[in-house]
Structures are given as C-alpha cells and as structure tokens.
Amino acid sequence: LICTNDGELASHLMHPRHHAKKEYVAKVSGAVDEAGLARLRERIVIDGRATQPAEVNLLRIEDG
C-alpha cells in the first residue's frame, strides 16, 4: 500500500500506459484447481477493453 500526495508518482504507478506491475494477494474459500488458475490467467474485457493476461500463482493451501 502506497500513500502519496505526489500526483506524478501516483499517475505513473496507476496509469496502464506506464505498465507498472501490481501485485495482489487474494484469499478464496474452496479449492482452486489448475483449470481455475488457467481461467484467472486469461485476458478479460472491462468497459470494452481487453486487459493484459495476468500472472497467477498459488501461494498456499490452508486446512479449512
């Protein structure tokens, strides 16, 4: 998490044209198999524009 009042830095980090990599960690309930991971890696369309393919990795599996 970055908090800044530097508009130029914020723009550089957030605008897609700068291709700044972003990393997210998601905790989900239930099992995610390889087919589910493959679907998460695909491009999706948002507001009529296709996203870049995502890099998706399974970090760990917890009991319960």
Short mmCIF file of N, CA and C in Angstrom, two decimals:
data_model
loop_
_atom_site.label_atom_id
_atom_site.label_comp_id
_atom_site.label_asym_id
_atom_site.label_seq_id
_atom_site.Cartn_x
_atom_site.Cartn_y
_atom_site.Cartn_z
N LEU A 1 0.85 -1.17 0.00
CA LEU A 1 0.00 0.00 0.00
C LEU A 1 0.89 1.22 0.00
N ILE A 2 0.64 2.12 -0.92
CA ILE A 2 1.43 3.35 -1.01
C ILE A 2 0.48 4.53 -0.85
N CYS A 3 0.79 5.44 0.06
CA CYS A 3 0.04 6.68 0.22
C CYS A 3 0.98 7.81 -0.19
N THR A 4 0.52 8.64 -1.12
CA THR A 4 1.36 9.73 -1.59
C THR A 4 0.53 10.94 -1.99
N ASN A 5 1.13 12.09 -1.89
CA ASN A 5 0.50 13.29 -2.42
C ASN A 5 1.24 13.76 -3.66
N ASP A 6 2.12 12.91 -4.18
CA ASP A 6 2.87 13.18 -5.40
C ASP A 6 2.05 12.70 -6.59
N GLY A 7 1.37 13.61 -7.24
CA GLY A 7 0.48 13.26 -8.35
C GLY A 7 1.20 12.59 -9.50
N GLU A 8 2.42 13.02 -9.80
CA GLU A 8 3.18 12.42 -10.89
C GLU A 8 3.51 10.96 -10.59
N LEU A 9 3.93 10.69 -9.37
CA LEU A 9 4.23 9.31 -8.96
C LEU A 9 2.96 8.47 -9.00
N ALA A 10 1.86 8.99 -8.46
CA ALA A 10 0.61 8.25 -8.45
C ALA A 10 0.16 7.91 -9.87
N SER A 11 0.27 8.87 -10.78
CA SER A 11 -0.10 8.65 -12.16
C SER A 11 0.78 7.57 -12.79
N HIS A 12 2.07 7.65 -12.52
CA HIS A 12 3.00 6.68 -13.08
C HIS A 12 2.69 5.26 -12.58
N LEU A 13 2.31 5.14 -11.33
CA LEU A 13 2.03 3.82 -10.77
C LEU A 13 0.69 3.27 -11.21
N MET A 14 -0.29 4.14 -11.44
CA MET A 14 -1.65 3.66 -11.71
C MET A 14 -2.04 3.61 -13.18
N HIS A 15 -1.50 4.48 -14.01
CA HIS A 15 -1.97 4.54 -15.39
C HIS A 15 -1.42 3.36 -16.20
N PRO A 16 -2.28 2.67 -16.95
CA PRO A 16 -1.86 1.49 -17.71
C PRO A 16 -0.73 1.76 -18.71
N ARG A 17 -0.62 2.96 -19.23
CA ARG A 17 0.40 3.21 -20.25
C ARG A 17 1.82 3.08 -19.71
N HIS A 18 1.97 3.15 -18.39
CA HIS A 18 3.30 3.05 -17.79
C HIS A 18 3.69 1.60 -17.47
N HIS A 19 2.75 0.69 -17.58
CA HIS A 19 3.00 -0.75 -17.39
C HIS A 19 3.66 -1.07 -16.05
N ALA A 20 3.29 -0.35 -15.01
CA ALA A 20 3.83 -0.65 -13.68
C ALA A 20 3.18 -1.94 -13.18
N LYS A 21 4.00 -2.91 -12.79
CA LYS A 21 3.45 -4.16 -12.29
C LYS A 21 2.79 -3.94 -10.93
N LYS A 22 1.66 -4.61 -10.75
CA LYS A 22 0.95 -4.55 -9.48
C LYS A 22 0.79 -5.98 -8.98
N GLU A 23 0.83 -6.15 -7.68
CA GLU A 23 0.70 -7.48 -7.10
C GLU A 23 -0.46 -7.49 -6.12
N TYR A 24 -1.31 -8.49 -6.24
CA TYR A 24 -2.45 -8.64 -5.36
C TYR A 24 -2.41 -10.04 -4.76
N VAL A 25 -2.83 -10.17 -3.53
CA VAL A 25 -2.96 -11.47 -2.88
C VAL A 25 -4.43 -11.62 -2.52
N ALA A 26 -5.03 -12.72 -2.98
CA ALA A 26 -6.44 -12.97 -2.72
C ALA A 26 -6.59 -14.28 -1.95
N LYS A 27 -7.40 -14.25 -0.92
CA LYS A 27 -7.72 -15.46 -0.17
C LYS A 27 -9.12 -15.87 -0.58
N VAL A 28 -9.26 -17.10 -1.04
CA VAL A 28 -10.56 -17.59 -1.51
C VAL A 28 -10.98 -18.81 -0.70
N SER A 29 -12.27 -19.02 -0.62
CA SER A 29 -12.75 -20.24 0.04
C SER A 29 -12.98 -21.29 -1.03
N GLY A 30 -12.76 -22.51 -0.66
CA GLY A 30 -12.91 -23.60 -1.63
C GLY A 30 -11.59 -23.88 -2.32
N ALA A 31 -11.60 -24.90 -3.14
CA ALA A 31 -10.38 -25.32 -3.83
C ALA A 31 -10.29 -24.65 -5.19
N VAL A 32 -9.08 -24.26 -5.58
CA VAL A 32 -8.82 -23.73 -6.91
C VAL A 32 -7.89 -24.72 -7.60
N ASP A 33 -8.40 -25.36 -8.66
CA ASP A 33 -7.58 -26.32 -9.38
C ASP A 33 -6.83 -25.64 -10.52
N GLU A 34 -6.06 -26.40 -11.26
CA GLU A 34 -5.24 -25.84 -12.35
C GLU A 34 -6.12 -25.21 -13.43
N ALA A 35 -7.29 -25.77 -13.69
CA ALA A 35 -8.19 -25.17 -14.69
C ALA A 35 -8.69 -23.81 -14.21
N GLY A 36 -8.96 -23.69 -12.93
CA GLY A 36 -9.38 -22.40 -12.37
C GLY A 36 -8.27 -21.37 -12.45
N LEU A 37 -7.04 -21.79 -12.17
CA LEU A 37 -5.91 -20.88 -12.29
C LEU A 37 -5.72 -20.44 -13.74
N ALA A 38 -5.89 -21.36 -14.67
CA ALA A 38 -5.75 -21.03 -16.09
C ALA A 38 -6.78 -19.99 -16.50
N ARG A 39 -8.01 -20.11 -16.01
CA ARG A 39 -9.05 -19.11 -16.33
C ARG A 39 -8.69 -17.75 -15.77
N LEU A 40 -8.10 -17.70 -14.58
CA LEU A 40 -7.70 -16.43 -13.99
C LEU A 40 -6.57 -15.76 -14.76
N ARG A 41 -5.79 -16.55 -15.49
CA ARG A 41 -4.67 -16.01 -16.27
C ARG A 41 -5.11 -15.37 -17.58
N GLU A 42 -6.32 -15.65 -18.02
CA GLU A 42 -6.77 -15.16 -19.32
C GLU A 42 -7.09 -13.67 -19.30
N ARG A 43 -7.06 -13.07 -20.49
CA ARG A 43 -7.49 -11.68 -20.65
C ARG A 43 -8.98 -11.59 -20.35
N ILE A 44 -9.41 -10.47 -19.79
CA ILE A 44 -10.83 -10.21 -19.63
C ILE A 44 -11.13 -8.84 -20.24
N VAL A 45 -12.39 -8.60 -20.53
CA VAL A 45 -12.79 -7.33 -21.12
C VAL A 45 -13.49 -6.50 -20.05
N ILE A 46 -13.01 -5.28 -19.86
CA ILE A 46 -13.61 -4.33 -18.92
C ILE A 46 -13.91 -3.06 -19.69
N ASP A 47 -15.14 -2.62 -19.66
CA ASP A 47 -15.55 -1.41 -20.38
C ASP A 47 -15.14 -1.47 -21.85
N GLY A 48 -15.26 -2.64 -22.46
CA GLY A 48 -14.97 -2.79 -23.87
C GLY A 48 -13.50 -2.92 -24.23
N ARG A 49 -12.63 -2.95 -23.24
CA ARG A 49 -11.19 -3.06 -23.50
C ARG A 49 -10.63 -4.32 -22.83
N ALA A 50 -9.80 -5.04 -23.57
CA ALA A 50 -9.21 -6.26 -23.04
C ALA A 50 -8.03 -5.93 -22.13
N THR A 51 -7.94 -6.63 -21.01
CA THR A 51 -6.82 -6.47 -20.10
C THR A 51 -5.63 -7.29 -20.61
N GLN A 52 -4.49 -7.07 -20.03
CA GLN A 52 -3.34 -7.93 -20.30
C GLN A 52 -3.55 -9.24 -19.55
N PRO A 53 -2.98 -10.32 -20.03
CA PRO A 53 -3.09 -11.58 -19.28
C PRO A 53 -2.44 -11.41 -17.91
N ALA A 54 -2.99 -12.09 -16.93
CA ALA A 54 -2.47 -11.98 -15.56
C ALA A 54 -1.48 -13.12 -15.28
N GLU A 55 -0.53 -12.83 -14.41
CA GLU A 55 0.34 -13.87 -13.90
C GLU A 55 -0.29 -14.32 -12.58
N VAL A 56 -0.63 -15.61 -12.49
CA VAL A 56 -1.35 -16.12 -11.33
C VAL A 56 -0.57 -17.30 -10.75
N ASN A 57 -0.33 -17.24 -9.45
CA ASN A 57 0.38 -18.31 -8.75
C ASN A 57 -0.39 -18.71 -7.51
N LEU A 58 -0.41 -19.99 -7.23
CA LEU A 58 -1.00 -20.49 -6.00
C LEU A 58 0.07 -20.40 -4.91
N LEU A 59 -0.19 -19.62 -3.87
CA LEU A 59 0.81 -19.43 -2.82
C LEU A 59 0.78 -20.55 -1.78
N ARG A 60 -0.42 -20.89 -1.33
CA ARG A 60 -0.51 -21.95 -0.33
C ARG A 60 -1.94 -22.45 -0.23
N ILE A 61 -2.09 -23.60 0.38
CA ILE A 61 -3.39 -24.17 0.67
C ILE A 61 -3.48 -24.37 2.17
N GLU A 62 -4.54 -23.86 2.75
CA GLU A 62 -4.73 -23.99 4.20
C GLU A 62 -5.85 -24.98 4.48
N ASP A 63 -5.75 -25.65 5.60
CA ASP A 63 -6.82 -26.56 6.02
C ASP A 63 -8.02 -25.73 6.46
N GLY A 64 -9.20 -26.14 6.00
CA GLY A 64 -10.43 -25.49 6.43
C GLY A 64 -10.58 -24.10 5.89
#
